[in-house]
mmCIF file of N, CA and C in Angstrom:
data_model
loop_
_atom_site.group_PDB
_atom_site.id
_atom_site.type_symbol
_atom_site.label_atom_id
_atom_site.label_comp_id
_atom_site.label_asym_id
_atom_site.label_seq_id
_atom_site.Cartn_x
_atom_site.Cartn_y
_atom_site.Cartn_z
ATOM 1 N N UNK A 27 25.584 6.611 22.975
ATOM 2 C CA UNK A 27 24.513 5.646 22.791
ATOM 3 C C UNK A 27 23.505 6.215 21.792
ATOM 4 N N UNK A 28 23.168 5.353 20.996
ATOM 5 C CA UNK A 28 21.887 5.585 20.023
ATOM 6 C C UNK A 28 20.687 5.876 20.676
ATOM 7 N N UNK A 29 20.102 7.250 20.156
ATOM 8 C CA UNK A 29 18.758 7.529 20.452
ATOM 9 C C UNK A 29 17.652 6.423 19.881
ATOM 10 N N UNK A 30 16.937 6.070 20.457
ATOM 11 C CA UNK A 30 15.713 5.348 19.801
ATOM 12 C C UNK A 30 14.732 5.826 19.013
ATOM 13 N N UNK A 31 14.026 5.662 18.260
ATOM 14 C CA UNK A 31 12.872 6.304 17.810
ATOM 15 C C UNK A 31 11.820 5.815 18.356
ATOM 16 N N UNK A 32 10.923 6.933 18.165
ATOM 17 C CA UNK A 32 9.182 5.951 18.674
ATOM 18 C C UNK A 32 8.911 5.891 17.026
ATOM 19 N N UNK A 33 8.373 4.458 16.665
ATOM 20 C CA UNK A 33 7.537 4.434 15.588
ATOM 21 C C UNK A 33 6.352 5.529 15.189
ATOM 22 N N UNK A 34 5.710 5.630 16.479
ATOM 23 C CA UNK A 34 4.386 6.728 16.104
ATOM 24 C C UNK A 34 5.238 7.993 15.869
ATOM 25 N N UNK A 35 6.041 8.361 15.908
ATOM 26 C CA UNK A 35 6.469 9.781 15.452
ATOM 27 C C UNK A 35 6.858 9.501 13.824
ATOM 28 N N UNK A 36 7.277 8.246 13.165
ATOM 29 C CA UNK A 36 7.571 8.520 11.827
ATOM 30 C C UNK A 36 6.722 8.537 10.698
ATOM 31 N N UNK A 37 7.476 9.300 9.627
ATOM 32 C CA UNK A 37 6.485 9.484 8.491
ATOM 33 C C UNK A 37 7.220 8.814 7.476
ATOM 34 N N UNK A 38 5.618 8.257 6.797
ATOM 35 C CA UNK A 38 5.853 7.577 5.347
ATOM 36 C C UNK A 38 5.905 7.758 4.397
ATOM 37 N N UNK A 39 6.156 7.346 3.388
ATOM 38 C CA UNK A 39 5.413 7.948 2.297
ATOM 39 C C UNK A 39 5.577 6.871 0.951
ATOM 40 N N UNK A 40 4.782 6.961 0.405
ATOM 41 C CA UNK A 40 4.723 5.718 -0.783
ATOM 42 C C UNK A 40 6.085 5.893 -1.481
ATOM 43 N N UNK A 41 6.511 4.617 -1.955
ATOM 44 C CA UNK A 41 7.877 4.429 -2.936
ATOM 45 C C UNK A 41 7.106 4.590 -4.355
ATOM 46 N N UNK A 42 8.278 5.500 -4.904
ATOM 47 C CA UNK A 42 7.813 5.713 -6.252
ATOM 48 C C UNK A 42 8.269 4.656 -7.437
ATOM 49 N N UNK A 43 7.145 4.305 -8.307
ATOM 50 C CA UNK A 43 5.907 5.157 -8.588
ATOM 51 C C UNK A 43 4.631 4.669 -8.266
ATOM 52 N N UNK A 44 4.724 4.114 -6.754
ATOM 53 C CA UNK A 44 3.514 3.635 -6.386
ATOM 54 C C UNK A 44 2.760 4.703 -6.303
ATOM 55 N N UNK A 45 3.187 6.039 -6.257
ATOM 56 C CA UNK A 45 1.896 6.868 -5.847
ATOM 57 C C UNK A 45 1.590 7.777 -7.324
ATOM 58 N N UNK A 46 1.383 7.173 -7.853
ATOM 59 C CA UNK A 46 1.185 7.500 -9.640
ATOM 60 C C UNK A 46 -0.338 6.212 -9.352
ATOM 61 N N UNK A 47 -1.481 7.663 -9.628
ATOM 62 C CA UNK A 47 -3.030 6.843 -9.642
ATOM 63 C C UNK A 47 -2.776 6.434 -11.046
ATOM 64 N N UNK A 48 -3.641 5.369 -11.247
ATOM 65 C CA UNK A 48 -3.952 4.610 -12.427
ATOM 66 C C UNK A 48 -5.304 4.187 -12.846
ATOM 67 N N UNK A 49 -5.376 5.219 -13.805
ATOM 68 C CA UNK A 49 -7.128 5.531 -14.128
ATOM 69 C C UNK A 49 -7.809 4.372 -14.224
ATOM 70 N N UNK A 50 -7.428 3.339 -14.314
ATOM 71 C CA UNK A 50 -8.840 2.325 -14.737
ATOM 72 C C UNK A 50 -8.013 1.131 -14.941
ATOM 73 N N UNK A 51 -8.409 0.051 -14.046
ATOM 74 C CA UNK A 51 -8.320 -1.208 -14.296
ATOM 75 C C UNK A 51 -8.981 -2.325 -15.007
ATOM 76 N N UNK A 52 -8.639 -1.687 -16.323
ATOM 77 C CA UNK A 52 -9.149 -2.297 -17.326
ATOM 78 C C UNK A 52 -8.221 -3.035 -18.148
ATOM 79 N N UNK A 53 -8.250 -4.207 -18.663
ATOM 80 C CA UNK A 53 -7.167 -4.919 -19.222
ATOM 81 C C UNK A 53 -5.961 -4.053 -20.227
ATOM 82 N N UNK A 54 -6.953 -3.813 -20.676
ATOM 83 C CA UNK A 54 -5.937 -2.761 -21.633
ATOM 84 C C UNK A 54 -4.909 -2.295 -21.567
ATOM 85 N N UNK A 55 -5.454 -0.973 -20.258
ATOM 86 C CA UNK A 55 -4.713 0.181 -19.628
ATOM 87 C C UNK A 55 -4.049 -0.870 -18.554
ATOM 88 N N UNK A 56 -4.096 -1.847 -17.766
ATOM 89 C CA UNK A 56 -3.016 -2.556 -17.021
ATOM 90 C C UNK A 56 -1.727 -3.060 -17.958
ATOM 91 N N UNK A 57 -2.004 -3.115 -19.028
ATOM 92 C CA UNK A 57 -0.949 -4.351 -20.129
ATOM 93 C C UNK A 57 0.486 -2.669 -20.414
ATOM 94 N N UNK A 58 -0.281 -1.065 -19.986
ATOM 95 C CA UNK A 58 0.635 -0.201 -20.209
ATOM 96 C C UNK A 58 1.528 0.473 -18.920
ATOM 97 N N UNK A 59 0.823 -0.164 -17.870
ATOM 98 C CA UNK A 59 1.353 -0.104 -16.269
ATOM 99 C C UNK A 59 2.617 -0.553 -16.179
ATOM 100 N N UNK A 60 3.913 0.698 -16.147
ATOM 101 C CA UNK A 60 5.107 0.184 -15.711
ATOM 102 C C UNK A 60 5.530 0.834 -14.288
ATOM 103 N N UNK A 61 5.903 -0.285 -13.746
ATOM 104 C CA UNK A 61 6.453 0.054 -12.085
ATOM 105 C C UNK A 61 5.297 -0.147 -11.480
ATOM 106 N N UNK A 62 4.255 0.698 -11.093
ATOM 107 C CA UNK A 62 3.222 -0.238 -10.161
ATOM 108 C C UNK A 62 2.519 1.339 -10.383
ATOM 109 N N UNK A 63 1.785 1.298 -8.875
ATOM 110 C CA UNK A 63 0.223 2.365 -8.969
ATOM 111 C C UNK A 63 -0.557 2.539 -8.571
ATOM 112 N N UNK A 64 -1.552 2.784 -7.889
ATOM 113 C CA UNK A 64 -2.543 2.575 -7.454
ATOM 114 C C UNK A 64 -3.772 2.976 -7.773
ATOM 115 N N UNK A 65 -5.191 2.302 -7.453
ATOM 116 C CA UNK A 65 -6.155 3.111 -7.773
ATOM 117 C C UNK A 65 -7.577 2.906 -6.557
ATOM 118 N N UNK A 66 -7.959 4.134 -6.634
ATOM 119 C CA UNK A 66 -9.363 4.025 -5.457
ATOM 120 C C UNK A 66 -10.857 3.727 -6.549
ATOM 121 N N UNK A 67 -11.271 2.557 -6.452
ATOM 122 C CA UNK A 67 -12.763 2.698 -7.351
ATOM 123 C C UNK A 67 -13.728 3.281 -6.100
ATOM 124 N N UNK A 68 -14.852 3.752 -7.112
ATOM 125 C CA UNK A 68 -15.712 4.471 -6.612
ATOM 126 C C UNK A 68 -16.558 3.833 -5.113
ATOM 127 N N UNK A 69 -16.149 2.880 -4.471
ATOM 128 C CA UNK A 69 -16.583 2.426 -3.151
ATOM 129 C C UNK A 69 -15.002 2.841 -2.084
ATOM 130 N N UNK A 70 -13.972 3.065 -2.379
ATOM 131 C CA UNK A 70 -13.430 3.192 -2.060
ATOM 132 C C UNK A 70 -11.937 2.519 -1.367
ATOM 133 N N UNK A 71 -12.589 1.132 -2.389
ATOM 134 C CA UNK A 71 -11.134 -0.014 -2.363
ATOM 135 C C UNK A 71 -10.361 0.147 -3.025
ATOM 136 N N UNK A 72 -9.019 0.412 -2.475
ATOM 137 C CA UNK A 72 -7.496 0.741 -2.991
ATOM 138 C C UNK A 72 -7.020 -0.735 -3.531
ATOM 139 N N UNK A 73 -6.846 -0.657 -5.018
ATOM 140 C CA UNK A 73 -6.144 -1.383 -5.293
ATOM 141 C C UNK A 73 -4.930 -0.904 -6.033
ATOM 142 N N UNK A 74 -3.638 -1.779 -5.344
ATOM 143 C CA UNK A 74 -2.138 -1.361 -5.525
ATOM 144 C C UNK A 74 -1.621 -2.778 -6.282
ATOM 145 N N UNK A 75 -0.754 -1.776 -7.424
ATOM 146 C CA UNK A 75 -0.603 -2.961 -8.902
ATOM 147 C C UNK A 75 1.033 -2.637 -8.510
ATOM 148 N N UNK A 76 1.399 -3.831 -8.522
ATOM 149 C CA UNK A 76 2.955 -4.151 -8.912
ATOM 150 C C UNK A 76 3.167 -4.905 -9.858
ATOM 151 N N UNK A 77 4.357 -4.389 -10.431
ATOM 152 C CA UNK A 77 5.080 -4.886 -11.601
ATOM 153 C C UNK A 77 6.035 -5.976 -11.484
ATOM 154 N N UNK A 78 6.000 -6.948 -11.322
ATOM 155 C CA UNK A 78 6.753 -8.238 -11.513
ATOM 156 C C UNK A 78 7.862 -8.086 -12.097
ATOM 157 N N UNK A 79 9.012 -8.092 -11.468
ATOM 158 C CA UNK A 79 10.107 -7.565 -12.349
ATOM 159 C C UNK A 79 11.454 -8.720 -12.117
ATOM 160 N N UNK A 80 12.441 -8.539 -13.017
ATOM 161 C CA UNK A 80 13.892 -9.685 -12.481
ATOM 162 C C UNK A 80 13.547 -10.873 -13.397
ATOM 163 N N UNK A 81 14.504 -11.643 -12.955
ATOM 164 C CA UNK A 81 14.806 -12.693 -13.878
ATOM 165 C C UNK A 81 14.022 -13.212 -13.358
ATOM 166 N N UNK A 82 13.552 -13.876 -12.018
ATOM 167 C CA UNK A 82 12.636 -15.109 -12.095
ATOM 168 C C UNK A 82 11.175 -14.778 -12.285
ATOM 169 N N UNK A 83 11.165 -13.603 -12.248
ATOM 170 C CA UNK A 83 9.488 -13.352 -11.680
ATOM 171 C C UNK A 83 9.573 -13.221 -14.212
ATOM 172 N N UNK A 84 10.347 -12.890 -14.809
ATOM 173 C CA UNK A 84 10.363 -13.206 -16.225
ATOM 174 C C UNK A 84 9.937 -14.684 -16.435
ATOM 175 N N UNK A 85 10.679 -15.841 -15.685
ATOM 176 C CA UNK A 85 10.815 -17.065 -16.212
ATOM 177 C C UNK A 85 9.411 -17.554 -16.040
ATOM 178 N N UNK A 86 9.012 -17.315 -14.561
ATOM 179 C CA UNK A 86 7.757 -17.664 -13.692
ATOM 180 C C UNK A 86 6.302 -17.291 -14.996
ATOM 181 N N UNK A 87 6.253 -15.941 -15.339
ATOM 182 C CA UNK A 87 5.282 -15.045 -16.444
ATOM 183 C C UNK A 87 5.263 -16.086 -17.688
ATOM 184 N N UNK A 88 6.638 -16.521 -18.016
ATOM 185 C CA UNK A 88 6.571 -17.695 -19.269
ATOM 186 C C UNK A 88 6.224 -18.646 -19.323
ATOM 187 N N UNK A 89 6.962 -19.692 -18.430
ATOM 188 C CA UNK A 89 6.735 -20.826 -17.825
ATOM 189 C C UNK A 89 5.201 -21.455 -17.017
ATOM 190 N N UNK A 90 4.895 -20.248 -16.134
ATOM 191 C CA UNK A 90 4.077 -20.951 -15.128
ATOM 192 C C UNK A 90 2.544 -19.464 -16.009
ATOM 193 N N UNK A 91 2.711 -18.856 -16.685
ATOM 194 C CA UNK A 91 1.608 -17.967 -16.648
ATOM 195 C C UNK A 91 1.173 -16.943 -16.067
ATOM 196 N N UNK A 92 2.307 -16.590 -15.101
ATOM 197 C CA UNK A 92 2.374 -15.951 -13.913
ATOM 198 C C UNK A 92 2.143 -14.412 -14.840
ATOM 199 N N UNK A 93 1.181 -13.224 -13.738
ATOM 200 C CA UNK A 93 1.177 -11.838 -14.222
ATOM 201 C C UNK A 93 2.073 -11.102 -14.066
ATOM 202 N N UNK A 94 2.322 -10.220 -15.380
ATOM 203 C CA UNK A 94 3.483 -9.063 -15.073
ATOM 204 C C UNK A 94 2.952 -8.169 -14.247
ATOM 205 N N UNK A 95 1.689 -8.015 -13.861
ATOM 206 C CA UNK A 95 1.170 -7.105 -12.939
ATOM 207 C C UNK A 95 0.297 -7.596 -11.998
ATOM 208 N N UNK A 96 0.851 -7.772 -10.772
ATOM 209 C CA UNK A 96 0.230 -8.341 -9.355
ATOM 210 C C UNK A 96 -0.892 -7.016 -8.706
ATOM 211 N N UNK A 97 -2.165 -7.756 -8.686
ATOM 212 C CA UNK A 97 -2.681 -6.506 -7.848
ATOM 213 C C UNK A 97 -2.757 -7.130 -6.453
ATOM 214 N N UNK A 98 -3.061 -5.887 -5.641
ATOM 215 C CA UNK A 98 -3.149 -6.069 -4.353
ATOM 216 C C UNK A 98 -4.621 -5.220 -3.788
ATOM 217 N N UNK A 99 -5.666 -6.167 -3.234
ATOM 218 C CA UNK A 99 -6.533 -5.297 -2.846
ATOM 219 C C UNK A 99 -6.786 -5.230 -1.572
ATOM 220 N N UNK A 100 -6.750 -4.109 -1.231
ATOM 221 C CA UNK A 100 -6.628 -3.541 0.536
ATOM 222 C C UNK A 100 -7.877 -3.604 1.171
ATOM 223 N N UNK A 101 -8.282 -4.118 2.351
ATOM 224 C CA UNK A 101 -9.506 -4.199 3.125
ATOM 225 C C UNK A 101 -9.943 -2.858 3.312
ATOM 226 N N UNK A 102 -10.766 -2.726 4.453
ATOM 227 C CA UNK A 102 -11.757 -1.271 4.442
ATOM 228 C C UNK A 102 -10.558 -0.427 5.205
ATOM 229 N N UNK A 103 -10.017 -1.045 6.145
ATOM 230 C CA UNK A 103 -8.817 -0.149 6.557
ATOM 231 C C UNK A 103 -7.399 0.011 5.983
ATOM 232 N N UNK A 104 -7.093 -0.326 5.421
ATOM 233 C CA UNK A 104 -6.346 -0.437 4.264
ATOM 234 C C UNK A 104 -6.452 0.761 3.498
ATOM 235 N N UNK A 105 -7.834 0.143 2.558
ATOM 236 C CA UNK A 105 -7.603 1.331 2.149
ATOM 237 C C UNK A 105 -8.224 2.867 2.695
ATOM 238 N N UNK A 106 -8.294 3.124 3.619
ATOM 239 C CA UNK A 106 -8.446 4.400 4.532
ATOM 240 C C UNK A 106 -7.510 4.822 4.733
ATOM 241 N N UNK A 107 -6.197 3.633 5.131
ATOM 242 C CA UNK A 107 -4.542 4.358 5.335
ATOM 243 C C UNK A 107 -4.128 4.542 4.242
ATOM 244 N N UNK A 108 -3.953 4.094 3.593
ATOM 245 C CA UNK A 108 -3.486 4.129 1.809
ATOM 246 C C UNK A 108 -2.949 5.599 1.618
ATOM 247 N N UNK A 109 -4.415 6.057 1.380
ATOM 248 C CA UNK A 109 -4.087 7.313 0.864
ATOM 249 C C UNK A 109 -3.570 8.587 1.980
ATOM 250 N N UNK A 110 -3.552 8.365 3.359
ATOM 251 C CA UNK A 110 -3.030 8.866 4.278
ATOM 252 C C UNK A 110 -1.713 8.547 4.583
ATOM 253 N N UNK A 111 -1.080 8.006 3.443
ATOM 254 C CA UNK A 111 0.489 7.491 3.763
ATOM 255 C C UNK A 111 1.315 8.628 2.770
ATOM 256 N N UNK A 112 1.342 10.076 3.124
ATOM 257 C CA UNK A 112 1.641 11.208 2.062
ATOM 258 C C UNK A 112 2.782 11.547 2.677
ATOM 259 N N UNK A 113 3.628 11.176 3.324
ATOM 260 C CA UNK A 113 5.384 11.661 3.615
ATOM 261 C C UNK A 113 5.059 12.731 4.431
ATOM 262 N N UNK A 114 3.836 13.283 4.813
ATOM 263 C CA UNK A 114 3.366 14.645 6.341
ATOM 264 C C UNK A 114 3.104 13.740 6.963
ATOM 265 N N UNK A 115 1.876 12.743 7.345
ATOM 266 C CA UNK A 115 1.619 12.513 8.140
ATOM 267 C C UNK A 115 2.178 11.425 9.417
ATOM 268 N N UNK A 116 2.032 11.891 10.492
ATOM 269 C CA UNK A 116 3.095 10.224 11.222
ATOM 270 C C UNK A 116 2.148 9.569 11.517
ATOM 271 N N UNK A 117 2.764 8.667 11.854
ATOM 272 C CA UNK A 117 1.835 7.127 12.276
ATOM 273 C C UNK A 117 1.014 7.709 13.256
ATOM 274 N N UNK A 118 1.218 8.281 14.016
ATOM 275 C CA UNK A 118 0.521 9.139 15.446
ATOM 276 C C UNK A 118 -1.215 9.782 14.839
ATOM 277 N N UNK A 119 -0.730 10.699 13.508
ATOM 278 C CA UNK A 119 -1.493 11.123 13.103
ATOM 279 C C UNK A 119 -2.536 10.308 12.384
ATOM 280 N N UNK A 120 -1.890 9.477 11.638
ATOM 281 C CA UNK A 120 -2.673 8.590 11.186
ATOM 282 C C UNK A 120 -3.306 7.221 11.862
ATOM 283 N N UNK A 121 -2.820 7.413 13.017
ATOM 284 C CA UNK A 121 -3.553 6.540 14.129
ATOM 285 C C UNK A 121 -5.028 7.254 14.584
ATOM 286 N N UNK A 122 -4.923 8.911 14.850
ATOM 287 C CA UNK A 122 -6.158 9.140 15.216
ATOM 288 C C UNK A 122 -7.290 9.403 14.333
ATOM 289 N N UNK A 123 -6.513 9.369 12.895
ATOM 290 C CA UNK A 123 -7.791 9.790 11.574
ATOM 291 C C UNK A 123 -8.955 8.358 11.609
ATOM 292 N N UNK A 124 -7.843 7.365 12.014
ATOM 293 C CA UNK A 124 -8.462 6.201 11.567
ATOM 294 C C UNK A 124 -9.153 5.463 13.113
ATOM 295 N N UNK A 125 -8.828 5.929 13.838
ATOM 296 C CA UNK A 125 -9.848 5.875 14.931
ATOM 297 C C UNK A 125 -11.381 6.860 15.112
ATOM 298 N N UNK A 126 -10.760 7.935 14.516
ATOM 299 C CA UNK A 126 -12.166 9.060 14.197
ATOM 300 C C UNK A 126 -13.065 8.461 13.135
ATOM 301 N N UNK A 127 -12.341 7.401 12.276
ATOM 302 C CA UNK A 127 -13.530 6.835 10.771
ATOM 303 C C UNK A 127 -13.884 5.632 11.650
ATOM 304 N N UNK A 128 -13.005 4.736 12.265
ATOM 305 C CA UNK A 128 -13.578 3.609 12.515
ATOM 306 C C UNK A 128 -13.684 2.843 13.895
ATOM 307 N N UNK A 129 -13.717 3.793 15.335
ATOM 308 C CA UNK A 129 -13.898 3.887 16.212
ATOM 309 C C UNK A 129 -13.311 2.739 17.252
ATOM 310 N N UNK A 130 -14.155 1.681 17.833
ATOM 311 C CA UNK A 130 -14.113 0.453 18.789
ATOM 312 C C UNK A 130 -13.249 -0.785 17.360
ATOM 313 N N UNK A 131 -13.972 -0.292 16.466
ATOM 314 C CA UNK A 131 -13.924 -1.208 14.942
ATOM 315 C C UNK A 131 -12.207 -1.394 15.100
ATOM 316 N N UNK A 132 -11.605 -0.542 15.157
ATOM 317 C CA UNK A 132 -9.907 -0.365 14.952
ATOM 318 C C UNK A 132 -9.304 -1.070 16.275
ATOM 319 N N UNK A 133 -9.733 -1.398 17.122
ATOM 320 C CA UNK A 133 -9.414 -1.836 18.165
ATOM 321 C C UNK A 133 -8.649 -3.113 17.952
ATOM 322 N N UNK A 134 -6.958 -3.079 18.864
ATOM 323 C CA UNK A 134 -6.067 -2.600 19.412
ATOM 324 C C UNK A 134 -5.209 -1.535 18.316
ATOM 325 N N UNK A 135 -6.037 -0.558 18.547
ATOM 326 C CA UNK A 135 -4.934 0.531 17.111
ATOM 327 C C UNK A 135 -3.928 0.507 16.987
ATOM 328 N N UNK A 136 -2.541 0.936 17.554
ATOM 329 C CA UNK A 136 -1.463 1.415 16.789
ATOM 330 C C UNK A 136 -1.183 0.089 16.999
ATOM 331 N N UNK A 137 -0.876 -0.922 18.075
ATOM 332 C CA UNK A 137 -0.577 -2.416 17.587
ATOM 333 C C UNK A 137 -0.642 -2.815 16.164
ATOM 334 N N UNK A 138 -2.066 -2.677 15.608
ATOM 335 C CA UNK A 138 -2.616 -3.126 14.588
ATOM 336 C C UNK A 138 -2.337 -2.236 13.169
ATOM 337 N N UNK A 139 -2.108 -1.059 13.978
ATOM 338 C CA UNK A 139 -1.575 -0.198 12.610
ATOM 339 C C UNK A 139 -0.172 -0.214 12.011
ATOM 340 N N UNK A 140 0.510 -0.534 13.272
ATOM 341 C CA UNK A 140 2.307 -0.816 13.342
ATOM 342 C C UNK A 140 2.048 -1.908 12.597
ATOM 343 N N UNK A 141 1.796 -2.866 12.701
ATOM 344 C CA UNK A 141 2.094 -4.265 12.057
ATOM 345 C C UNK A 141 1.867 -3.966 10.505
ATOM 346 N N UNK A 142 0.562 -3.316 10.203
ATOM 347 C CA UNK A 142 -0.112 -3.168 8.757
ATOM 348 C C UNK A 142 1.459 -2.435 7.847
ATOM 349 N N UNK A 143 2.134 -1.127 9.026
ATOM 350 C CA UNK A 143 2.713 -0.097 8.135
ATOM 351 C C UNK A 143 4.362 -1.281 8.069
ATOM 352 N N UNK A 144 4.117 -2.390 8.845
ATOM 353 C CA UNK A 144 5.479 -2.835 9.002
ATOM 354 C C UNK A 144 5.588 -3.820 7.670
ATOM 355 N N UNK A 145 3.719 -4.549 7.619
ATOM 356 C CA UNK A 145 4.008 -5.111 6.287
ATOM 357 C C UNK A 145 4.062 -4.669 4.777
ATOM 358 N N UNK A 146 3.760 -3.143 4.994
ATOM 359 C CA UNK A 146 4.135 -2.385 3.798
ATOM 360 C C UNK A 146 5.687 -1.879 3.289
ATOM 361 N N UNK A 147 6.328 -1.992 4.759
ATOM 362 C CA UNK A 147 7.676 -1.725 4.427
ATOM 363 C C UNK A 147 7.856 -3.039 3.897
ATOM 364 N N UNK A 148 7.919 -4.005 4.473
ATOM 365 C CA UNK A 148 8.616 -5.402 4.096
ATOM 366 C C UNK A 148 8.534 -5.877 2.717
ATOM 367 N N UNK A 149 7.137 -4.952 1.951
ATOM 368 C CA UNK A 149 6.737 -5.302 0.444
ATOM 369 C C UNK A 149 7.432 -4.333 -0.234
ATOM 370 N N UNK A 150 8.123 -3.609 0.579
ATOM 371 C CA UNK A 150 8.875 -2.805 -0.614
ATOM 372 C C UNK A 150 8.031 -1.533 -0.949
ATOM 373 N N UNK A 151 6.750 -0.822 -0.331
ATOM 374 C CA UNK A 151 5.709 0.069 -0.863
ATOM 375 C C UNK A 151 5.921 1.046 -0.339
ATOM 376 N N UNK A 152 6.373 1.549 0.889
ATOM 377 C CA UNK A 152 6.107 2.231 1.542
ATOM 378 C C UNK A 152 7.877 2.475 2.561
ATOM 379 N N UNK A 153 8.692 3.900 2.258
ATOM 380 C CA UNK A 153 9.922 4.161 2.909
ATOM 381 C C UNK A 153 9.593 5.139 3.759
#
């Protein structure tokens, strides 16, 4: 019989080259962003840039105007896990960092943290 895992024991870690910072979201320097990236501005909101890639997400960019580079901007807890998603830490661990920053605030934690790390797998960000 298959052993189970507990979720809180596993570790993540960003898919590359999401974890390639990207100095400045400035039109410019986004138009040279290949594969994706992330960046922390000075308040401390993580924003994570993906690259629109494949045939439709091409047709969609022509047709409809659509961006070759999707950003994504992460709430206050968000981005607190963000950068705590380094392939050491487990969910366990990163359950109690983020109860030590944001106390009653995080409340129902790992519920709420499982779901967050489940919709990062599902986007493809995070193995």
């Amino acid at each position: 019989m298959a052993e189970k895992k507990n979720y809180l024991d596993c570790v993540f870690s960003k898919k590359a080259p999401y974890d390639v910072r990207v100095p400045s979201l400035k039109a410019e320097e986004l138009s040279r962003v290949r594969g994706g990236g992330w960046h922390m501005d000075k308040t401390g909101q993580v924003t994570i840039l993906v690259e629109n890639t494949g045939y439709m997400n091409r047709i969609l960019q022509k047709l409809k105007k659509k961006p070759r580079i999707s950003q994504l901007h992460l709430e206050e807890n968000g981005s607190f896990i963000w950068p705590l998603i380094d392939g050491e830490r487990s969910v366990h661990e990163i359950g109690q960092l983020v109860s030590e920053q944001f106390g009653e605030k995080a409340e129902p934690l790992y519920p709420r943290l499982v779901q967050y790390l489940q919709q990062l797998q599902k986007m493809d960000l995070i193995g």
